[in-house]
Each structure stands twice: as structure tokens, then as C-alpha cells.
């Protein structure tokens, strides 16, 4: 797996192609372009996901691609440039599971530092099913509604493992 550069993902300026140099700028060591002034702030990427519970069972998906291929997670994905977090959760759910949902309320927000592609901010919504048919698709190899006893041991991402713990702690009885 790729090691993340904690300061920057770029070596050269993405705007003018000059070499980026390390500089103390805006209270941190950052990579900055001496030629055009571009600063690589290297912010985390927002993502959104859906908590969908049917008859006391939580919807999980098995990852079809790396990172953590074969492990299970709460259906979620990175936000597109022009969409809202709730729309992102609804779109990702539709792509990965075929189910149509409506984001109802925010469950919790987590930061993720164990995705080798980028650091993430994960916004998880409680969601209602409104239609569709459950068929695994896109980057989900399989989907399953899990009771507490059926939640697999191999859950990808610490944020998702923490979310599963928080869900049980804060909403006892939600999952059977
Ligand atoms: Zn530049």
C-alpha cells in the first residue's frame, strides 16, 4: 500500500509545473510554489455514507476494490465537486446497492486517516429506504443486512469500526 505524504500529495505545482518547496506558511509546514504562489493545503476529502436499518439489521457492503478489498463497510463514498453531503450518501447507496434512500438526519461525523488514497471526513446519515431493489453494484461485491451477530469481523476503516460501536452504544435495541 502507498504511504501518504503527510504534508502534500504533490511534488510539482499542479498549476504551473514548477517544483514545490516546503515553507512555514499559515501556521504549518506546507508545500508552496515559489513561481506562482500556489499553496498545497492538502485538506481531507469529504465523504458521506448511509446507515440503513431494515427489521433490526444494518446494511453493509463488501468491498470489491482496494483498499481493503474483501472487507466490509458501511456504504459510503467520496463527494463529487457539486453535490451536497446528503445527496452523496443517496447516490453512493444507489450505485453500490440499487436501493433508493432519503437521508433523514446526521448520525455522526468522523475523520479517517487509514485510507491510503487520502484522509477523509466521513458524514454518516440515518436513511430511510424509499424504493429500488437490493443488488450489489459498482465497488460493492456483495451486500447484506446484518444483525449484531452477523456483523463481520473484517470491517474496513477505523471510522467505520467506531461508527458501529457508537451505533450500538447510543441506540441500543436499534439492531437486533
Ligand atoms: Zn506554481
Short mmCIF file of N, CA and C and ligand atoms in Angstrom, two decimals:
data_model
loop_
_atom_site.label_atom_id
_atom_site.label_comp_id
_atom_site.label_asym_id
_atom_site.label_seq_id
_atom_site.Cartn_x
_atom_site.Cartn_y
_atom_site.Cartn_z
N UNK A 1 0.82 -1.20 0.00
CA UNK A 1 0.00 0.00 0.00
C UNK A 1 0.86 1.26 0.00
N UNK A 2 0.35 2.26 -0.63
CA UNK A 2 1.06 3.52 -0.79
C UNK A 2 1.15 4.27 0.54
N UNK A 3 2.31 4.87 0.81
CA UNK A 3 2.45 5.68 2.02
C UNK A 3 2.02 7.11 1.70
N UNK A 4 1.18 7.65 2.56
CA UNK A 4 0.69 9.00 2.32
C UNK A 4 1.74 10.03 2.73
N UNK A 5 1.92 11.04 1.90
CA UNK A 5 2.75 12.18 2.25
C UNK A 5 1.93 13.04 3.23
N UNK A 6 2.40 13.20 4.48
CA UNK A 6 1.58 13.94 5.45
C UNK A 6 1.49 15.43 5.15
N UNK A 7 2.36 15.92 4.31
CA UNK A 7 2.37 17.36 4.05
C UNK A 7 1.68 17.69 2.73
N UNK A 8 1.88 16.84 1.73
CA UNK A 8 1.35 17.19 0.42
C UNK A 8 1.27 15.98 -0.48
N UNK A 9 0.34 15.99 -1.39
CA UNK A 9 0.26 14.92 -2.37
C UNK A 9 1.03 15.27 -3.64
N UNK A 10 1.49 16.51 -3.74
CA UNK A 10 2.15 16.96 -4.98
C UNK A 10 3.66 17.13 -4.80
N UNK A 11 4.40 16.89 -5.85
CA UNK A 11 5.83 17.21 -5.90
C UNK A 11 6.03 18.49 -6.70
N UNK A 12 5.25 18.57 -7.78
CA UNK A 12 5.33 19.76 -8.65
C UNK A 12 4.02 20.54 -8.58
N UNK A 13 4.09 21.81 -8.87
CA UNK A 13 2.91 22.67 -8.82
C UNK A 13 1.88 22.21 -9.86
N UNK A 14 0.65 21.91 -9.41
CA UNK A 14 -0.37 21.47 -10.37
C UNK A 14 -0.86 22.59 -11.28
N UNK A 15 -0.48 23.82 -10.96
CA UNK A 15 -0.90 24.94 -11.80
C UNK A 15 0.16 25.33 -12.83
N UNK A 16 1.42 25.39 -12.40
CA UNK A 16 2.44 25.90 -13.33
C UNK A 16 3.61 24.96 -13.53
N UNK A 17 3.61 23.80 -12.86
CA UNK A 17 4.60 22.74 -13.04
C UNK A 17 5.99 23.04 -12.44
N UNK A 18 6.14 24.15 -11.75
CA UNK A 18 7.41 24.41 -11.05
C UNK A 18 7.49 23.49 -9.83
N UNK A 19 8.69 23.33 -9.28
CA UNK A 19 8.85 22.46 -8.12
C UNK A 19 8.25 23.13 -6.88
N UNK A 20 7.56 22.32 -6.05
CA UNK A 20 7.02 22.87 -4.81
C UNK A 20 8.10 22.82 -3.74
N UNK A 21 8.12 23.82 -2.87
CA UNK A 21 9.11 23.86 -1.80
C UNK A 21 8.41 23.95 -0.45
N UNK A 22 9.04 23.32 0.56
CA UNK A 22 8.47 23.34 1.91
C UNK A 22 8.65 24.72 2.52
N UNK A 23 7.59 25.20 3.11
CA UNK A 23 7.65 26.54 3.69
C UNK A 23 6.72 26.61 4.90
N UNK A 24 7.14 27.35 5.93
CA UNK A 24 6.23 27.61 7.03
C UNK A 24 5.26 28.68 6.57
N UNK A 25 4.01 28.30 6.40
CA UNK A 25 3.03 29.22 5.83
C UNK A 25 1.67 28.96 6.47
N UNK A 26 1.01 29.99 6.95
CA UNK A 26 -0.31 29.84 7.58
C UNK A 26 -0.27 28.78 8.69
N UNK A 27 0.70 28.94 9.59
CA UNK A 27 0.81 28.16 10.83
C UNK A 27 1.21 26.70 10.66
N UNK A 28 1.70 26.32 9.49
CA UNK A 28 2.10 24.93 9.29
C UNK A 28 3.17 24.83 8.21
N UNK A 29 3.91 23.72 8.24
CA UNK A 29 4.82 23.42 7.15
C UNK A 29 3.98 22.93 5.98
N UNK A 30 4.04 23.65 4.86
CA UNK A 30 3.25 23.28 3.68
C UNK A 30 4.12 23.36 2.44
N UNK A 31 3.67 22.71 1.37
CA UNK A 31 4.37 22.84 0.10
C UNK A 31 3.75 24.01 -0.66
N UNK A 32 4.64 24.87 -1.16
CA UNK A 32 4.21 26.10 -1.81
C UNK A 32 5.02 26.29 -3.08
N UNK A 33 4.39 26.88 -4.07
CA UNK A 33 5.07 27.12 -5.34
C UNK A 33 5.75 28.49 -5.30
N UNK A 34 7.07 28.49 -5.49
CA UNK A 34 7.82 29.74 -5.45
C UNK A 34 7.54 30.56 -6.70
N UNK A 35 7.05 29.89 -7.73
CA UNK A 35 6.85 30.58 -9.00
C UNK A 35 5.49 31.30 -9.06
N UNK A 36 4.40 30.57 -8.76
CA UNK A 36 3.07 31.20 -8.91
C UNK A 36 2.34 31.42 -7.59
N UNK A 37 2.90 30.93 -6.49
CA UNK A 37 2.29 31.18 -5.18
C UNK A 37 1.27 30.15 -4.74
N UNK A 38 1.02 29.13 -5.56
CA UNK A 38 0.07 28.08 -5.18
C UNK A 38 0.50 27.43 -3.87
N UNK A 39 -0.45 27.23 -2.97
CA UNK A 39 -0.20 26.54 -1.70
C UNK A 39 -0.99 25.24 -1.70
N UNK A 40 -0.28 24.14 -1.44
CA UNK A 40 -0.99 22.86 -1.34
C UNK A 40 -1.41 22.66 0.12
N UNK A 41 -2.65 23.02 0.43
CA UNK A 41 -3.15 22.90 1.80
C UNK A 41 -3.41 21.45 2.20
N UNK A 42 -3.55 20.57 1.22
CA UNK A 42 -3.71 19.14 1.48
C UNK A 42 -4.82 18.86 2.48
N UNK A 43 -5.99 19.32 2.16
CA UNK A 43 -7.15 19.13 3.04
C UNK A 43 -7.71 17.73 2.89
N UNK A 44 -8.40 17.23 3.94
CA UNK A 44 -9.07 15.94 3.80
C UNK A 44 -10.24 16.06 2.82
N UNK A 45 -10.65 14.91 2.30
CA UNK A 45 -11.73 14.88 1.32
C UNK A 45 -13.02 14.45 2.01
N UNK A 46 -14.11 15.21 1.81
CA UNK A 46 -15.37 14.81 2.43
C UNK A 46 -15.98 13.58 1.76
N UNK A 47 -16.58 12.74 2.59
CA UNK A 47 -17.28 11.56 2.11
C UNK A 47 -18.59 11.45 2.89
N UNK A 48 -19.54 10.74 2.32
CA UNK A 48 -20.81 10.54 3.04
C UNK A 48 -21.25 9.10 2.89
N UNK A 49 -21.97 8.64 3.90
CA UNK A 49 -22.44 7.26 3.88
C UNK A 49 -23.79 7.12 4.55
N UNK A 50 -24.38 5.94 4.41
CA UNK A 50 -25.76 5.72 4.80
C UNK A 50 -25.90 4.60 5.82
N UNK A 51 -26.55 4.95 6.93
CA UNK A 51 -26.97 3.94 7.90
C UNK A 51 -28.40 3.54 7.52
N UNK A 52 -28.55 2.34 7.00
CA UNK A 52 -29.87 1.84 6.59
C UNK A 52 -30.17 0.60 7.41
N UNK A 53 -31.24 0.66 8.18
CA UNK A 53 -31.63 -0.46 9.03
C UNK A 53 -32.97 -1.00 8.57
N UNK A 54 -33.02 -2.29 8.34
CA UNK A 54 -34.27 -2.94 7.92
C UNK A 54 -34.53 -4.11 8.88
N UNK A 55 -35.65 -4.06 9.57
CA UNK A 55 -36.02 -5.11 10.53
C UNK A 55 -34.89 -5.41 11.53
N UNK A 56 -34.28 -4.35 12.05
CA UNK A 56 -33.23 -4.53 13.05
C UNK A 56 -31.89 -4.99 12.50
N UNK A 57 -31.75 -4.94 11.17
CA UNK A 57 -30.48 -5.36 10.55
C UNK A 57 -29.88 -4.20 9.76
N UNK A 58 -28.56 -4.07 9.90
CA UNK A 58 -27.84 -2.95 9.29
C UNK A 58 -27.27 -3.36 7.93
N UNK A 59 -27.45 -2.46 6.95
CA UNK A 59 -26.94 -2.72 5.60
C UNK A 59 -25.43 -2.49 5.54
N UNK A 60 -24.69 -3.53 5.16
CA UNK A 60 -23.25 -3.42 4.95
C UNK A 60 -22.91 -3.90 3.55
N UNK A 61 -21.80 -3.42 3.01
CA UNK A 61 -21.36 -3.86 1.68
C UNK A 61 -19.94 -4.42 1.78
N UNK A 62 -19.68 -5.39 0.91
CA UNK A 62 -18.33 -5.98 0.83
C UNK A 62 -17.57 -5.26 -0.27
N UNK A 63 -16.35 -4.83 0.04
CA UNK A 63 -15.59 -4.01 -0.90
C UNK A 63 -15.05 -4.85 -2.06
N UNK A 64 -15.35 -4.39 -3.28
CA UNK A 64 -14.91 -5.11 -4.47
C UNK A 64 -13.52 -4.67 -4.92
N UNK A 65 -13.07 -3.53 -4.41
CA UNK A 65 -11.79 -2.96 -4.86
C UNK A 65 -10.93 -2.59 -3.65
N UNK A 66 -9.64 -2.46 -3.92
CA UNK A 66 -8.74 -1.95 -2.89
C UNK A 66 -8.94 -0.46 -2.71
N UNK A 67 -8.67 0.13 -1.58
CA UNK A 67 -8.09 -0.52 -0.40
C UNK A 67 -9.10 -1.40 0.35
N UNK A 68 -8.54 -2.39 1.05
CA UNK A 68 -9.32 -3.29 1.90
C UNK A 68 -10.33 -4.11 1.12
N UNK A 69 -9.96 -4.51 -0.09
CA UNK A 69 -10.81 -5.37 -0.91
C UNK A 69 -11.19 -6.64 -0.13
N UNK A 70 -12.48 -6.97 -0.15
CA UNK A 70 -12.94 -8.16 0.54
C UNK A 70 -13.44 -7.89 1.95
N UNK A 71 -13.07 -6.72 2.50
CA UNK A 71 -13.58 -6.35 3.82
C UNK A 71 -14.95 -5.68 3.66
N UNK A 72 -15.66 -5.56 4.76
CA UNK A 72 -17.00 -4.99 4.75
C UNK A 72 -16.99 -3.57 5.29
N UNK A 73 -17.97 -2.78 4.88
CA UNK A 73 -18.07 -1.42 5.42
C UNK A 73 -19.49 -0.90 5.27
N UNK A 74 -19.74 0.21 5.95
CA UNK A 74 -20.99 0.94 5.78
C UNK A 74 -20.94 1.56 4.38
N UNK A 75 -22.00 1.44 3.58
CA UNK A 75 -21.93 2.01 2.23
C UNK A 75 -21.67 3.52 2.28
N UNK A 76 -20.63 3.95 1.58
CA UNK A 76 -20.20 5.35 1.63
C UNK A 76 -19.30 5.64 0.45
N UNK A 77 -19.07 6.90 0.18
CA UNK A 77 -18.15 7.25 -0.89
C UNK A 77 -17.81 8.73 -0.86
N UNK A 78 -16.84 9.09 -1.67
CA UNK A 78 -16.37 10.47 -1.70
C UNK A 78 -17.33 11.38 -2.45
N UNK A 79 -17.41 12.60 -1.94
CA UNK A 79 -18.33 13.58 -2.53
C UNK A 79 -17.81 14.10 -3.85
N UNK A 80 -18.73 14.25 -4.79
CA UNK A 80 -18.41 14.93 -6.03
C UNK A 80 -18.37 16.44 -5.77
N UNK A 81 -17.73 17.13 -6.68
CA UNK A 81 -17.47 18.56 -6.54
C UNK A 81 -18.72 19.39 -6.26
N UNK A 82 -19.83 19.01 -6.91
CA UNK A 82 -21.01 19.90 -6.91
C UNK A 82 -22.21 19.30 -6.18
N UNK A 83 -21.98 18.31 -5.32
CA UNK A 83 -23.15 17.73 -4.65
C UNK A 83 -23.11 17.99 -3.15
N UNK A 84 -24.27 17.89 -2.53
CA UNK A 84 -24.37 18.06 -1.09
C UNK A 84 -24.02 16.73 -0.42
N UNK A 85 -23.64 16.77 0.87
CA UNK A 85 -23.34 15.51 1.57
C UNK A 85 -24.51 14.52 1.55
N UNK A 86 -25.73 15.02 1.77
CA UNK A 86 -26.87 14.08 1.79
C UNK A 86 -27.10 13.47 0.42
N UNK A 87 -26.92 14.26 -0.64
CA UNK A 87 -27.07 13.71 -1.98
C UNK A 87 -25.98 12.68 -2.26
N UNK A 88 -24.77 12.94 -1.75
CA UNK A 88 -23.67 11.98 -1.92
C UNK A 88 -24.04 10.64 -1.29
N UNK A 89 -24.60 10.67 -0.07
CA UNK A 89 -24.98 9.42 0.60
C UNK A 89 -26.05 8.69 -0.22
N UNK A 90 -27.02 9.43 -0.72
CA UNK A 90 -28.11 8.82 -1.50
C UNK A 90 -27.58 8.24 -2.81
N UNK A 91 -26.69 8.97 -3.49
CA UNK A 91 -26.12 8.50 -4.75
C UNK A 91 -25.25 7.25 -4.56
N UNK A 92 -24.39 7.30 -3.53
CA UNK A 92 -23.50 6.16 -3.30
C UNK A 92 -24.31 4.89 -2.98
N UNK A 93 -25.34 5.08 -2.18
CA UNK A 93 -26.18 3.93 -1.82
C UNK A 93 -26.83 3.32 -3.06
N UNK A 94 -27.33 4.19 -3.92
CA UNK A 94 -27.97 3.73 -5.16
C UNK A 94 -26.95 2.98 -6.04
N UNK A 95 -25.75 3.54 -6.17
CA UNK A 95 -24.72 2.93 -7.02
C UNK A 95 -24.27 1.58 -6.47
N UNK A 96 -24.10 1.51 -5.14
CA UNK A 96 -23.50 0.31 -4.56
C UNK A 96 -24.52 -0.78 -4.24
N UNK A 97 -25.78 -0.39 -4.01
CA UNK A 97 -26.74 -1.40 -3.56
C UNK A 97 -28.04 -1.44 -4.36
N UNK A 98 -28.26 -0.48 -5.26
CA UNK A 98 -29.50 -0.44 -6.02
C UNK A 98 -30.67 0.14 -5.25
N UNK A 99 -30.48 0.40 -3.95
CA UNK A 99 -31.58 0.90 -3.13
C UNK A 99 -31.69 2.43 -3.22
N UNK A 100 -32.92 2.89 -3.25
CA UNK A 100 -33.16 4.33 -3.22
C UNK A 100 -33.47 4.71 -1.78
N UNK A 101 -32.76 5.72 -1.30
CA UNK A 101 -32.94 6.14 0.09
C UNK A 101 -33.09 7.65 0.16
N UNK A 102 -33.57 8.11 1.32
CA UNK A 102 -33.55 9.54 1.62
C UNK A 102 -32.78 9.72 2.92
N UNK A 103 -31.78 10.59 2.88
CA UNK A 103 -31.04 10.91 4.10
C UNK A 103 -31.97 11.66 5.05
N UNK A 104 -32.03 11.20 6.30
CA UNK A 104 -33.03 11.72 7.24
C UNK A 104 -32.37 12.67 8.25
N UNK A 105 -31.31 12.21 8.89
CA UNK A 105 -30.63 13.04 9.88
C UNK A 105 -29.19 12.56 9.99
N UNK A 106 -28.32 13.44 10.47
CA UNK A 106 -26.91 13.07 10.61
C UNK A 106 -26.75 12.19 11.84
N UNK A 107 -26.12 11.05 11.65
CA UNK A 107 -25.79 10.18 12.79
C UNK A 107 -24.53 10.70 13.48
N UNK A 108 -23.44 10.84 12.70
CA UNK A 108 -22.17 11.28 13.28
C UNK A 108 -21.21 11.64 12.15
N UNK A 109 -20.17 12.37 12.53
CA UNK A 109 -19.13 12.76 11.57
C UNK A 109 -17.79 12.26 12.11
N UNK A 110 -17.02 11.60 11.26
CA UNK A 110 -15.73 11.02 11.67
C UNK A 110 -14.63 11.52 10.76
N UNK A 111 -13.38 11.51 11.28
CA UNK A 111 -12.27 11.68 10.35
C UNK A 111 -11.60 10.33 10.15
N UNK A 112 -11.12 10.13 8.95
CA UNK A 112 -10.49 8.87 8.59
C UNK A 112 -9.06 9.10 8.16
N UNK A 113 -8.13 8.36 8.79
CA UNK A 113 -6.72 8.54 8.44
C UNK A 113 -6.09 7.23 7.97
N UNK A 114 -6.91 6.22 7.71
CA UNK A 114 -6.33 4.93 7.29
C UNK A 114 -6.77 4.52 5.89
N UNK A 115 -7.18 5.49 5.09
CA UNK A 115 -7.40 5.24 3.67
C UNK A 115 -6.13 5.70 2.96
N UNK A 116 -5.41 4.79 2.31
CA UNK A 116 -4.14 5.17 1.70
C UNK A 116 -4.28 6.20 0.58
N UNK A 117 -5.49 6.42 0.09
CA UNK A 117 -5.68 7.37 -1.01
C UNK A 117 -5.70 8.81 -0.51
N UNK A 118 -6.32 9.02 0.66
CA UNK A 118 -6.42 10.37 1.20
C UNK A 118 -6.97 10.31 2.61
N UNK A 119 -6.82 11.37 3.37
CA UNK A 119 -7.55 11.48 4.63
C UNK A 119 -8.97 11.93 4.31
N UNK A 120 -9.91 11.47 5.13
CA UNK A 120 -11.31 11.70 4.81
C UNK A 120 -12.06 12.31 5.98
N UNK A 121 -13.14 12.98 5.67
CA UNK A 121 -14.15 13.37 6.66
C UNK A 121 -15.41 12.62 6.27
N UNK A 122 -15.85 11.73 7.13
CA UNK A 122 -16.98 10.86 6.80
C UNK A 122 -18.24 11.33 7.53
N UNK A 123 -19.24 11.70 6.77
CA UNK A 123 -20.53 12.15 7.32
C UNK A 123 -21.52 11.01 7.13
N UNK A 124 -22.00 10.47 8.25
CA UNK A 124 -22.93 9.34 8.16
C UNK A 124 -24.35 9.78 8.48
N UNK A 125 -25.27 9.38 7.63
CA UNK A 125 -26.68 9.74 7.79
C UNK A 125 -27.52 8.51 8.15
N UNK A 126 -28.50 8.72 9.01
CA UNK A 126 -29.59 7.77 9.11
C UNK A 126 -30.45 7.96 7.87
N UNK A 127 -30.81 6.86 7.23
CA UNK A 127 -31.54 6.97 5.96
C UNK A 127 -32.76 6.06 5.95
N UNK A 128 -33.76 6.52 5.24
CA UNK A 128 -34.96 5.71 5.02
C UNK A 128 -34.93 5.13 3.61
N UNK A 129 -35.33 3.87 3.51
CA UNK A 129 -35.49 3.27 2.19
C UNK A 129 -36.77 3.80 1.56
N UNK A 130 -36.69 4.18 0.29
CA UNK A 130 -37.90 4.62 -0.41
C UNK A 130 -38.18 3.81 -1.67
N UNK A 131 -37.26 2.95 -2.07
CA UNK A 131 -37.52 2.14 -3.27
C UNK A 131 -36.28 1.42 -3.73
N UNK A 132 -36.33 0.95 -4.96
CA UNK A 132 -35.20 0.23 -5.53
C UNK A 132 -35.21 -1.23 -5.16
N UNK A 133 -34.21 -1.92 -5.68
CA UNK A 133 -34.09 -3.36 -5.44
C UNK A 133 -32.65 -3.64 -5.05
N UNK A 134 -32.44 -4.42 -3.98
CA UNK A 134 -31.09 -4.63 -3.45
C UNK A 134 -30.26 -5.53 -4.37
N UNK A 135 -29.35 -4.90 -5.13
CA UNK A 135 -28.41 -5.64 -5.98
C UNK A 135 -27.05 -4.96 -5.83
N UNK A 136 -26.03 -5.73 -5.47
CA UNK A 136 -24.69 -5.16 -5.30
C UNK A 136 -24.17 -4.67 -6.64
N UNK A 137 -23.57 -3.47 -6.64
CA UNK A 137 -23.04 -2.93 -7.87
C UNK A 137 -21.88 -2.00 -7.61
N UNK A 138 -21.32 -1.47 -8.69
CA UNK A 138 -20.23 -0.50 -8.61
C UNK A 138 -19.07 -1.10 -7.81
N UNK A 139 -18.61 -0.45 -6.73
CA UNK A 139 -17.48 -1.02 -6.00
C UNK A 139 -17.91 -1.87 -4.80
N UNK A 140 -19.16 -2.36 -4.84
CA UNK A 140 -19.61 -3.34 -3.83
C UNK A 140 -19.73 -4.71 -4.48
N UNK A 141 -19.09 -5.70 -3.88
CA UNK A 141 -19.13 -7.06 -4.44
C UNK A 141 -20.36 -7.81 -3.93
N UNK A 142 -20.84 -7.39 -2.76
CA UNK A 142 -21.91 -8.11 -2.10
C UNK A 142 -22.55 -7.16 -1.10
N UNK A 143 -23.83 -7.37 -0.81
CA UNK A 143 -24.45 -6.58 0.25
C UNK A 143 -25.21 -7.51 1.16
N UNK A 144 -25.37 -7.05 2.40
CA UNK A 144 -26.02 -7.91 3.38
C UNK A 144 -26.64 -7.04 4.48
N UNK A 145 -27.85 -7.39 4.90
CA UNK A 145 -28.44 -6.78 6.09
C UNK A 145 -28.04 -7.65 7.27
N UNK A 146 -27.30 -7.05 8.23
CA UNK A 146 -26.68 -7.83 9.30
C UNK A 146 -27.31 -7.54 10.66
N UNK A 147 -27.67 -8.59 11.37
CA UNK A 147 -27.98 -8.44 12.79
C UNK A 147 -26.65 -8.25 13.52
N UNK A 148 -26.70 -7.93 14.81
CA UNK A 148 -25.45 -7.72 15.56
C UNK A 148 -24.52 -8.92 15.44
N UNK A 149 -25.10 -10.11 15.54
CA UNK A 149 -24.28 -11.32 15.49
C UNK A 149 -23.72 -11.57 14.09
N UNK A 150 -24.33 -10.96 13.09
CA UNK A 150 -23.90 -11.21 11.71
C UNK A 150 -22.90 -10.18 11.18
N UNK A 151 -22.61 -9.15 11.97
CA UNK A 151 -21.65 -8.14 11.51
C UNK A 151 -20.27 -8.80 11.41
N UNK A 152 -19.65 -8.76 10.22
CA UNK A 152 -18.37 -9.46 10.05
C UNK A 152 -17.26 -8.85 10.90
N UNK A 153 -16.23 -9.63 11.16
CA UNK A 153 -15.07 -9.14 11.92
C UNK A 153 -14.20 -8.22 11.07
N UNK A 154 -14.18 -8.50 9.76
CA UNK A 154 -13.29 -7.72 8.89
C UNK A 154 -14.02 -6.49 8.34
N UNK A 155 -14.10 -5.45 9.21
CA UNK A 155 -14.68 -4.17 8.80
C UNK A 155 -13.54 -3.25 8.38
N UNK A 156 -13.66 -2.68 7.18
CA UNK A 156 -12.63 -1.77 6.67
C UNK A 156 -12.77 -0.40 7.34
N UNK A 157 -11.68 0.24 7.59
CA UNK A 157 -11.58 1.62 8.07
C UNK A 157 -11.97 1.76 9.57
N UNK A 158 -11.08 2.40 10.32
CA UNK A 158 -11.33 2.63 11.75
C UNK A 158 -12.59 3.46 11.97
N UNK A 159 -12.85 4.44 11.10
CA UNK A 159 -14.05 5.28 11.27
C UNK A 159 -15.32 4.41 11.22
N UNK A 160 -15.32 3.41 10.34
CA UNK A 160 -16.49 2.54 10.22
C UNK A 160 -16.61 1.62 11.45
N UNK A 161 -15.46 1.16 11.95
CA UNK A 161 -15.49 0.31 13.16
C UNK A 161 -16.00 1.13 14.35
N UNK A 162 -15.54 2.40 14.45
CA UNK A 162 -16.00 3.27 15.53
C UNK A 162 -17.49 3.57 15.37
N UNK A 163 -17.94 3.79 14.15
CA UNK A 163 -19.36 4.07 13.91
C UNK A 163 -20.23 2.89 14.35
N UNK A 164 -19.77 1.68 14.10
CA UNK A 164 -20.55 0.50 14.51
C UNK A 164 -20.63 0.42 16.04
N UNK A 165 -19.51 0.75 16.71
CA UNK A 165 -19.52 0.76 18.18
C UNK A 165 -20.47 1.86 18.68
N UNK A 166 -20.37 3.06 18.10
CA UNK A 166 -21.21 4.19 18.54
C UNK A 166 -22.69 3.90 18.30
N UNK A 167 -22.97 3.27 17.19
CA UNK A 167 -24.37 2.96 16.86
C UNK A 167 -24.98 2.06 17.93
N UNK A 168 -24.21 1.07 18.36
CA UNK A 168 -24.72 0.15 19.38
C UNK A 168 -24.81 0.83 20.75
N UNK A 169 -23.80 1.70 21.06
CA UNK A 169 -23.79 2.37 22.36
C UNK A 169 -24.94 3.38 22.48
N UNK A 170 -25.15 4.15 21.41
CA UNK A 170 -26.11 5.26 21.50
C UNK A 170 -27.54 4.85 21.18
N UNK A 171 -27.69 3.79 20.42
CA UNK A 171 -29.03 3.35 20.02
C UNK A 171 -29.21 1.87 20.34
N UNK A 172 -29.13 1.55 21.64
CA UNK A 172 -29.29 0.13 21.99
C UNK A 172 -30.67 -0.36 21.57
N UNK A 173 -30.73 -1.50 20.98
CA UNK A 173 -32.01 -2.04 20.53
C UNK A 173 -32.33 -1.74 19.10
N UNK A 174 -31.57 -0.79 18.49
CA UNK A 174 -31.80 -0.48 17.07
C UNK A 174 -31.50 -1.69 16.20
N UNK A 175 -30.36 -2.34 16.53
CA UNK A 175 -30.00 -3.57 15.83
C UNK A 175 -30.30 -4.75 16.73
N UNK A 176 -30.83 -5.79 16.14
CA UNK A 176 -31.17 -6.94 16.98
C UNK A 176 -30.08 -8.02 16.91
ZN1 LIG B 1 3.03 27.21 -9.47
#
